[in-house]
PDB file of C-alpha atoms in Angstrom:
ATOM      1  CA  MET A 481       6.368 -19.793  -8.693  1.00  0.00           C
ATOM      2  CA  ILE A 482       2.925 -18.917  -7.068  1.00  0.00           C
ATOM      3  CA  VAL A 483       2.102 -15.180  -6.944  1.00  0.00           C
ATOM      4  CA  LEU A 484      -0.847 -13.094  -5.834  1.00  0.00           C
ATOM      5  CA  HIS A 485      -2.357 -10.590  -8.133  1.00  0.00           C
ATOM      6  CA  PHE A 486      -3.676  -7.157  -6.818  1.00  0.00           C
ATOM      7  CA  ASN A 487      -5.131  -3.966  -7.995  1.00  0.00           C
ATOM      8  CA  ILE A 488      -4.594  -0.881  -5.831  1.00  0.00           C
ATOM      9  CA  ARG A 489      -6.700   2.281  -6.313  1.00  0.00           C
ATOM     10  CA  LEU A 490      -6.215   5.466  -4.301  1.00  0.00           C
ATOM     11  CA  ARG A 491      -9.673   6.507  -3.151  1.00  0.00           C
ATOM     12  CA  GLY A 492     -11.208  10.109  -3.670  1.00  0.00           C
ATOM     13  CA  ILE A 493      -9.236  11.186  -6.675  1.00  0.00           C
ATOM     14  CA  GLU A 494     -10.700  11.341 -10.377  1.00  0.00           C
ATOM     15  CA  PRO A 495      -9.242  10.402 -12.976  1.00  0.00           C
ATOM     16  CA  PRO A 496      -8.158   7.401 -10.748  1.00  0.00           C
ATOM     17  CA  ILE A 497      -4.634   6.758  -9.549  1.00  0.00           C
ATOM     18  CA  TRP A 498      -4.063   2.970  -9.620  1.00  0.00           C
ATOM     19  CA  ARG A 499      -1.598   0.161  -9.876  1.00  0.00           C
ATOM     20  CA  THR A 500      -1.629  -3.496 -10.603  1.00  0.00           C
ATOM     21  CA  ILE A 501       0.905  -5.577  -8.973  1.00  0.00           C
ATOM     22  CA  GLN A 502       1.817  -9.268  -8.245  1.00  0.00           C
ATOM     23  CA  VAL A 503       3.630 -10.409  -5.292  1.00  0.00           C
ATOM     24  CA  PRO A 504       5.110 -13.715  -4.251  1.00  0.00           C
ATOM     25  CA  ALA A 505       2.483 -15.958  -2.496  1.00  0.00           C
ATOM     26  CA  ALA A 506       4.651 -16.196   0.785  1.00  0.00           C
ATOM     27  CA  TYR A 507       4.441 -12.394   1.392  1.00  0.00           C
ATOM     28  CA  THR A 508       3.283 -10.934   4.718  1.00  0.00           C
ATOM     29  CA  PHE A 509       1.340  -7.662   4.967  1.00  0.00           C
ATOM     30  CA  TRP A 510       4.488  -5.936   5.843  1.00  0.00           C
ATOM     31  CA  ASN A 511       5.858  -7.100   2.509  1.00  0.00           C
ATOM     32  CA  LEU A 512       2.628  -5.833   0.685  1.00  0.00           C
ATOM     33  CA  HIS A 513       3.011  -2.561   2.459  1.00  0.00           C
ATOM     34  CA  VAL A 514       6.461  -2.044   1.157  1.00  0.00           C
ATOM     35  CA  ALA A 515       5.400  -3.068  -2.321  1.00  0.00           C
ATOM     36  CA  ILE A 516       2.484  -0.584  -2.155  1.00  0.00           C
ATOM     37  CA  GLN A 517       4.775   2.202  -1.104  1.00  0.00           C
ATOM     38  CA  ASP A 518       7.265   1.408  -4.002  1.00  0.00           C
ATOM     39  CA  VAL A 519       4.662   1.078  -6.561  1.00  0.00           C
ATOM     40  CA  MET A 520       2.718   4.147  -5.588  1.00  0.00           C
ATOM     41  CA  GLY A 521       5.674   6.281  -5.160  1.00  0.00           C
ATOM     42  CA  TRP A 522       5.143   7.028  -1.314  1.00  0.00           C
ATOM     43  CA  LYS A 523       8.299   7.473   0.754  1.00  0.00           C
ATOM     44  CA  ASP A 524       7.167   5.452   3.888  1.00  0.00           C
ATOM     45  CA  TYR A 525       7.405   8.429   6.223  1.00  0.00           C
ATOM     46  CA  HIS A 526       4.143   7.798   7.911  1.00  0.00           C
ATOM     47  CA  LEU A 527       2.328   5.009   9.594  1.00  0.00           C
ATOM     48  CA  HIS A 528      -0.094   2.595   7.872  1.00  0.00           C
ATOM     49  CA  GLU A 529      -2.830   0.032   8.409  1.00  0.00           C
ATOM     50  CA  PHE A 530      -4.735  -2.587   6.539  1.00  0.00           C
ATOM     51  CA  PHE A 531      -8.418  -2.892   7.416  1.00  0.00           C
ATOM     52  CA  LEU A 532     -10.169  -6.162   6.665  1.00  0.00           C
ATOM     53  CA  SER A 533     -13.760  -6.639   7.618  1.00  0.00           C
ATOM     54  CA  GLY A 534     -14.384  -9.949   9.495  1.00  0.00           C
ATOM     55  CA  PRO A 535     -16.727 -12.596   8.146  1.00  0.00           C
ATOM     56  CA  GLY A 536     -20.229 -12.130   9.216  1.00  0.00           C
ATOM     57  CA  SER A 537     -19.326  -9.255  11.449  1.00  0.00           C
ATOM     58  CA  ARG A 538     -18.815  -5.426  11.339  1.00  0.00           C
ATOM     59  CA  ASP A 539     -15.602  -5.717  13.442  1.00  0.00           C
ATOM     60  CA  GLU A 540     -12.660  -5.019  11.354  1.00  0.00           C
ATOM     61  CA  ILE A 541      -9.174  -6.682  11.646  1.00  0.00           C
ATOM     62  CA  ARG A 542      -6.454  -4.245  11.730  1.00  0.00           C
ATOM     63  CA  ILE A 543      -2.951  -5.121  10.523  1.00  0.00           C
ATOM     64  CA  GLY A 544       0.000  -2.748  10.585  1.00  0.00           C
ATOM     65  CA  ILE A 545       2.365  -1.514  13.183  1.00  0.00           C
ATOM     66  CA  PRO A 546       1.132  -2.118  16.752  1.00  0.00           C
ATOM     67  CA  ASP A 547       1.269   0.811  19.241  1.00  0.00           C
ATOM     68  CA  GLU A 548       2.505  -0.189  22.671  1.00  0.00           C
ATOM     69  CA  GLU A 549       1.206   2.997  24.012  1.00  0.00           C
ATOM     70  CA  GLY A 550      -2.356   2.075  23.483  1.00  0.00           C
ATOM     71  CA  PHE A 551      -3.423   4.090  20.363  1.00  0.00           C
ATOM     72  CA  ARG A 552      -3.675   1.160  18.107  1.00  0.00           C
ATOM     73  CA  GLU A 553      -3.225  -1.749  20.511  1.00  0.00           C
ATOM     74  CA  ASP A 554      -5.576  -4.104  18.642  1.00  0.00           C
ATOM     75  CA  THR A 555      -3.471  -3.802  15.541  1.00  0.00           C
ATOM     76  CA  ARG A 556      -1.746  -7.087  14.546  1.00  0.00           C
ATOM     77  CA  PRO A 557       1.767  -6.966  13.527  1.00  0.00           C
ATOM     78  CA  GLY A 558       1.942  -7.012   9.652  1.00  0.00           C
ATOM     79  CA  TRP A 559       5.177  -8.789   9.549  1.00  0.00           C
ATOM     80  CA  GLU A 560       3.699 -11.763  11.452  1.00  0.00           C
ATOM     81  CA  GLU A 561       0.411 -12.123   9.236  1.00  0.00           C
ATOM     82  CA  LEU A 562       0.903 -13.749   5.956  1.00  0.00           C
ATOM     83  CA  LEU A 563      -1.413 -12.702   3.143  1.00  0.00           C
ATOM     84  CA  ALA A 564      -2.446 -15.945   1.591  1.00  0.00           C
ATOM     85  CA  PRO A 565      -4.671 -17.309   4.522  1.00  0.00           C
ATOM     86  CA  TYR A 566      -6.758 -14.132   4.496  1.00  0.00           C
ATOM     87  CA  LEU A 567      -7.421 -14.245   0.726  1.00  0.00           C
ATOM     88  CA  ILE A 568      -8.796 -17.764   0.722  1.00  0.00           C
ATOM     89  CA  ASP A 569     -12.067 -16.382   2.339  1.00  0.00           C
ATOM     90  CA  GLU A 570     -14.151 -14.303  -0.137  1.00  0.00           C
ATOM     91  CA  THR A 571     -14.652 -11.794   2.529  1.00  0.00           C
ATOM     92  CA  TYR A 572     -11.206 -10.458   2.179  1.00  0.00           C
ATOM     93  CA  ARG A 573     -11.089 -10.094  -1.669  1.00  0.00           C
ATOM     94  CA  THR A 574     -11.207  -6.299  -1.301  1.00  0.00           C
ATOM     95  CA  PHE A 575      -9.808  -4.476   1.694  1.00  0.00           C
ATOM     96  CA  ARG A 576      -8.422  -1.021   2.762  1.00  0.00           C
ATOM     97  CA  TYR A 577      -4.792   0.145   3.000  1.00  0.00           C
ATOM     98  CA  VAL A 578      -4.502   3.487   4.871  1.00  0.00           C
ATOM     99  CA  TYR A 579      -1.260   5.417   4.666  1.00  0.00           C
ATOM    100  CA  ASP A 580      -0.400   8.616   6.511  1.00  0.00           C
ATOM    101  CA  PHE A 581      -3.178   9.103   9.246  1.00  0.00           C
ATOM    102  CA  GLY A 582      -2.696  12.885   8.846  1.00  0.00           C
ATOM    103  CA  ASP A 583      -3.275  13.194   4.945  1.00  0.00           C
ATOM    104  CA  ASP A 584      -5.365   9.980   5.177  1.00  0.00           C
ATOM    105  CA  TRP A 585      -4.591   8.389   1.880  1.00  0.00           C
ATOM    106  CA  VAL A 586      -7.179   5.427   1.634  1.00  0.00           C
ATOM    107  CA  HIS A 587      -6.590   2.613  -0.913  1.00  0.00           C
ATOM    108  CA  ASP A 588      -8.858   0.044  -2.077  1.00  0.00           C
ATOM    109  CA  VAL A 589      -6.761  -3.193  -2.554  1.00  0.00           C
ATOM    110  CA  LYS A 590      -8.581  -5.777  -4.561  1.00  0.00           C
ATOM    111  CA  PHE A 591      -7.338  -9.362  -4.750  1.00  0.00           C
ATOM    112  CA  TYR A 592      -7.668 -10.919  -8.279  1.00  0.00           C
ATOM    113  CA  GLY A 593      -6.405 -14.254  -7.766  1.00  0.00           C
ATOM    114  CA  VAL A 594      -3.453 -16.721  -7.306  1.00  0.00           C
ATOM    115  CA  TYR A 595      -1.312 -17.446 -10.449  1.00  0.00           C
ATOM    116  CA  ARG A 596       1.562 -19.913 -11.328  1.00  0.00           C
ATOM    117  CA  ILE A 597       4.171 -18.105 -13.250  1.00  0.00           C
ATOM    118  CA  PRO A 598       7.447 -19.457 -14.692  1.00  0.00           C
ATOM    119  CA  GLU A 599      10.180 -19.914 -12.056  1.00  0.00           C
ATOM    120  CA  GLU A 600      12.585 -17.558 -13.944  1.00  0.00           C
ATOM    121  CA  THR A 601      10.003 -14.736 -13.948  1.00  0.00           C
ATOM    122  CA  GLU A 602      10.233 -12.072 -11.178  1.00  0.00           C
ATOM    123  CA  GLY A 603       7.539 -12.727  -8.635  1.00  0.00           C
ATOM    124  CA  LEU A 604       7.330  -9.180  -7.518  1.00  0.00           C
ATOM    125  CA  ARG A 605       6.264  -6.821 -10.465  1.00  0.00           C
ATOM    126  CA  CYS A 606       4.239  -3.880 -11.397  1.00  0.00           C
ATOM    127  CA  LEU A 607       1.921  -4.912 -14.388  1.00  0.00           C
ATOM    128  CA  GLY A 608       0.483  -1.568 -14.878  1.00  0.00           C
ATOM    129  CA  GLY A 609      -0.948   1.618 -13.531  1.00  0.00           C
ATOM    130  CA  GLY A 610      -2.154   5.081 -14.057  1.00  0.00           C
ATOM    131  CA  ARG A 611      -1.212   8.602 -12.782  1.00  0.00           C
ATOM    132  CA  ALA A 612       1.343   9.872 -10.292  1.00  0.00           C
ATOM    133  CA  CYS A 613       0.473   9.407  -6.568  1.00  0.00           C
ATOM    134  CA  PRO A 614       0.108  12.631  -4.553  1.00  0.00           C
ATOM    135  CA  PRO A 615       3.259  14.335  -3.168  1.00  0.00           C
ATOM    136  CA  GLU A 616       4.104  13.328   0.524  1.00  0.00           C
ATOM    137  CA  ASP A 617       2.503  15.642   3.193  1.00  0.00           C
ATOM    138  CA  CYS A 618       0.659  17.892   0.571  1.00  0.00           C
ATOM    139  CA  GLY A 619      -2.514  18.168   2.715  1.00  0.00           C
ATOM    140  CA  GLY A 620      -4.488  15.144   1.648  1.00  0.00           C
ATOM    141  CA  ILE A 621      -7.010  15.294  -1.073  1.00  0.00           C
ATOM    142  CA  PRO A 622      -7.784  18.869  -0.876  1.00  0.00           C
ATOM    143  CA  GLY A 623      -3.949  19.711  -0.896  1.00  0.00           C
ATOM    144  CA  TYR A 624      -3.474  17.499  -3.981  1.00  0.00           C
ATOM    145  CA  GLU A 625      -6.417  19.087  -5.736  1.00  0.00           C
ATOM    146  CA  GLU A 626      -4.899  22.568  -4.946  1.00  0.00           C
ATOM    147  CA  ILE A 627      -1.536  21.366  -6.433  1.00  0.00           C
ATOM    148  CA  VAL A 628      -3.250  20.074  -9.614  1.00  0.00           C
ATOM    149  CA  SER A 629      -5.196  23.383  -9.772  1.00  0.00           C
ATOM    150  CA  GLY A 630      -2.053  25.416  -9.383  1.00  0.00           C
ATOM    151  CA  VAL A 631      -3.344  27.189  -6.197  1.00  0.00           C
ATOM    152  CA  HIS A 632      -1.428  25.462  -3.288  1.00  0.00           C
ATOM    153  CA  GLU A 633       0.030  27.749  -0.813  1.00  0.00           C
ATOM    154  CA  PHE A 634       3.459  26.080  -1.413  1.00  0.00           C
ATOM    155  CA  GLN A 635       2.847  25.634  -5.127  1.00  0.00           C
ATOM    156  CA  GLU A 636       6.439  26.548  -6.073  1.00  0.00           C
ATOM    157  CA  GLY A 637       7.555  23.447  -4.231  1.00  0.00           C
ATOM    158  CA  TYR A 638       5.447  21.385  -6.576  1.00  0.00           C
ATOM    159  CA  ALA A 639       6.476  22.949  -9.834  1.00  0.00           C
ATOM    160  CA  GLY A 640       7.891  19.806 -11.268  1.00  0.00           C
ATOM    161  CA  PHE A 641       4.914  17.558 -10.373  1.00  0.00           C
ATOM    162  CA  ASP A 642       3.101  16.087 -13.184  1.00  0.00           C
ATOM    163  CA  PRO A 643      -0.182  14.302 -12.049  1.00  0.00           C
ATOM    164  CA  GLU A 644      -0.347  12.394 -15.323  1.00  0.00           C
ATOM    165  CA  ALA A 645       3.212  10.953 -15.004  1.00  0.00           C
ATOM    166  CA  PHE A 646       3.640   7.248 -14.138  1.00  0.00           C
ATOM    167  CA  ASP A 647       5.918   4.714 -15.755  1.00  0.00           C
ATOM    168  CA  TRP A 648       5.059   1.280 -14.544  1.00  0.00           C
ATOM    169  CA  GLU A 649       8.067  -0.266 -16.092  1.00  0.00           C
ATOM    170  CA  ALA A 650      10.369   1.987 -14.073  1.00  0.00           C
ATOM    171  CA  VAL A 651       9.045   0.845 -10.727  1.00  0.00           C
ATOM    172  CA  VAL A 652      11.923  -0.274  -8.394  1.00  0.00           C
ATOM    173  CA  PHE A 653      10.966  -2.540  -5.341  1.00  0.00           C
ATOM    174  CA  MET A 654      12.832  -2.288  -2.043  1.00  0.00           C
ATOM    175  CA  ASP A 655      13.772  -5.374  -0.187  1.00  0.00           C
ATOM    176  CA  PRO A 656      11.208  -5.635   2.701  1.00  0.00           C
ATOM    177  CA  ILE A 657      13.824  -6.553   5.091  1.00  0.00           C
ATOM    178  CA  GLU A 658      16.028  -3.570   4.241  1.00  0.00           C
ATOM    179  CA  ARG A 659      12.763  -1.395   4.781  1.00  0.00           C
ATOM    180  CA  TRP A 660      12.419  -3.095   8.217  1.00  0.00           C
ATOM    181  CA  TYR A 661      15.890  -2.037   9.219  1.00  0.00           C
ATOM    182  CA  MET A 662      15.341   1.466   7.976  1.00  0.00           C
ATOM    183  CA  ALA A 663      11.989   1.720   9.914  1.00  0.00           C
ATOM    184  CA  PHE A 664      12.883   0.072  13.155  1.00  0.00           C
ATOM    185  CA  GLY A 665      16.761  -0.082  13.296  1.00  0.00           C
ATOM    186  CA  GLU A 666      16.639  -3.669  14.682  1.00  0.00           C
ATOM    187  CA  GLU A 667      16.297  -7.256  13.378  1.00  0.00           C
ATOM    188  CA  GLU A 668      13.059  -8.723  12.620  1.00  0.00           C
TER     189      GLU A 668
END
C-alpha cells in the first residue's frame, strides 16, 4: 500500500499543537480534511479551505467547499482534487489548512513523502502528536489563551479541558464518505 506522510501544526500557539499522520495515496483534499478534523479533535462544525501557492506566482489555489453565492467562488471542490498530483511539485510541500473562518485556526501542513507500507497495515493512521487542540468556538487564539490562563468569560464550561492531553493511539478516524453525508445530506 502506498501512503502519504504529513505533519500538521496549528499556528500561533506555543508550545506547539501538532500531529503526524499518514493517509492512503488515493486520498482527496476532502479526505485529508476529514482526517485532520479527526486527528486534531475538531468537530467539523465550520467551513475549511486549503491554500496552496501556485508555482512561480503569488496566486493561491484554494481547495475546500465552493460557495455558489460568490463568497468563495474560486474555491475548487476538495472532493474532486486528489492530493498526490499536487505533492509531486516541490512548491506544494507545505501548505495551509484553515478551519473555522471566525476563530481562524490556521494549520501548516507539511508533506514528508510517499511511503510503501505492508498491505495489512492500516493506511490511515496517527503516528504521533502533542497537546490538545483548542475547544470549538472558544474565540480563536486569544480565547484559547484565556482558557489556559483560567480567565475565559465562560471558564466554567472549560473546567475539564487539559491543554497537555493528547493520546495519539486513541485517535479514531471517520469514514470521509459518512462525513460527506453528514455535511451535505446527499450522495457524492
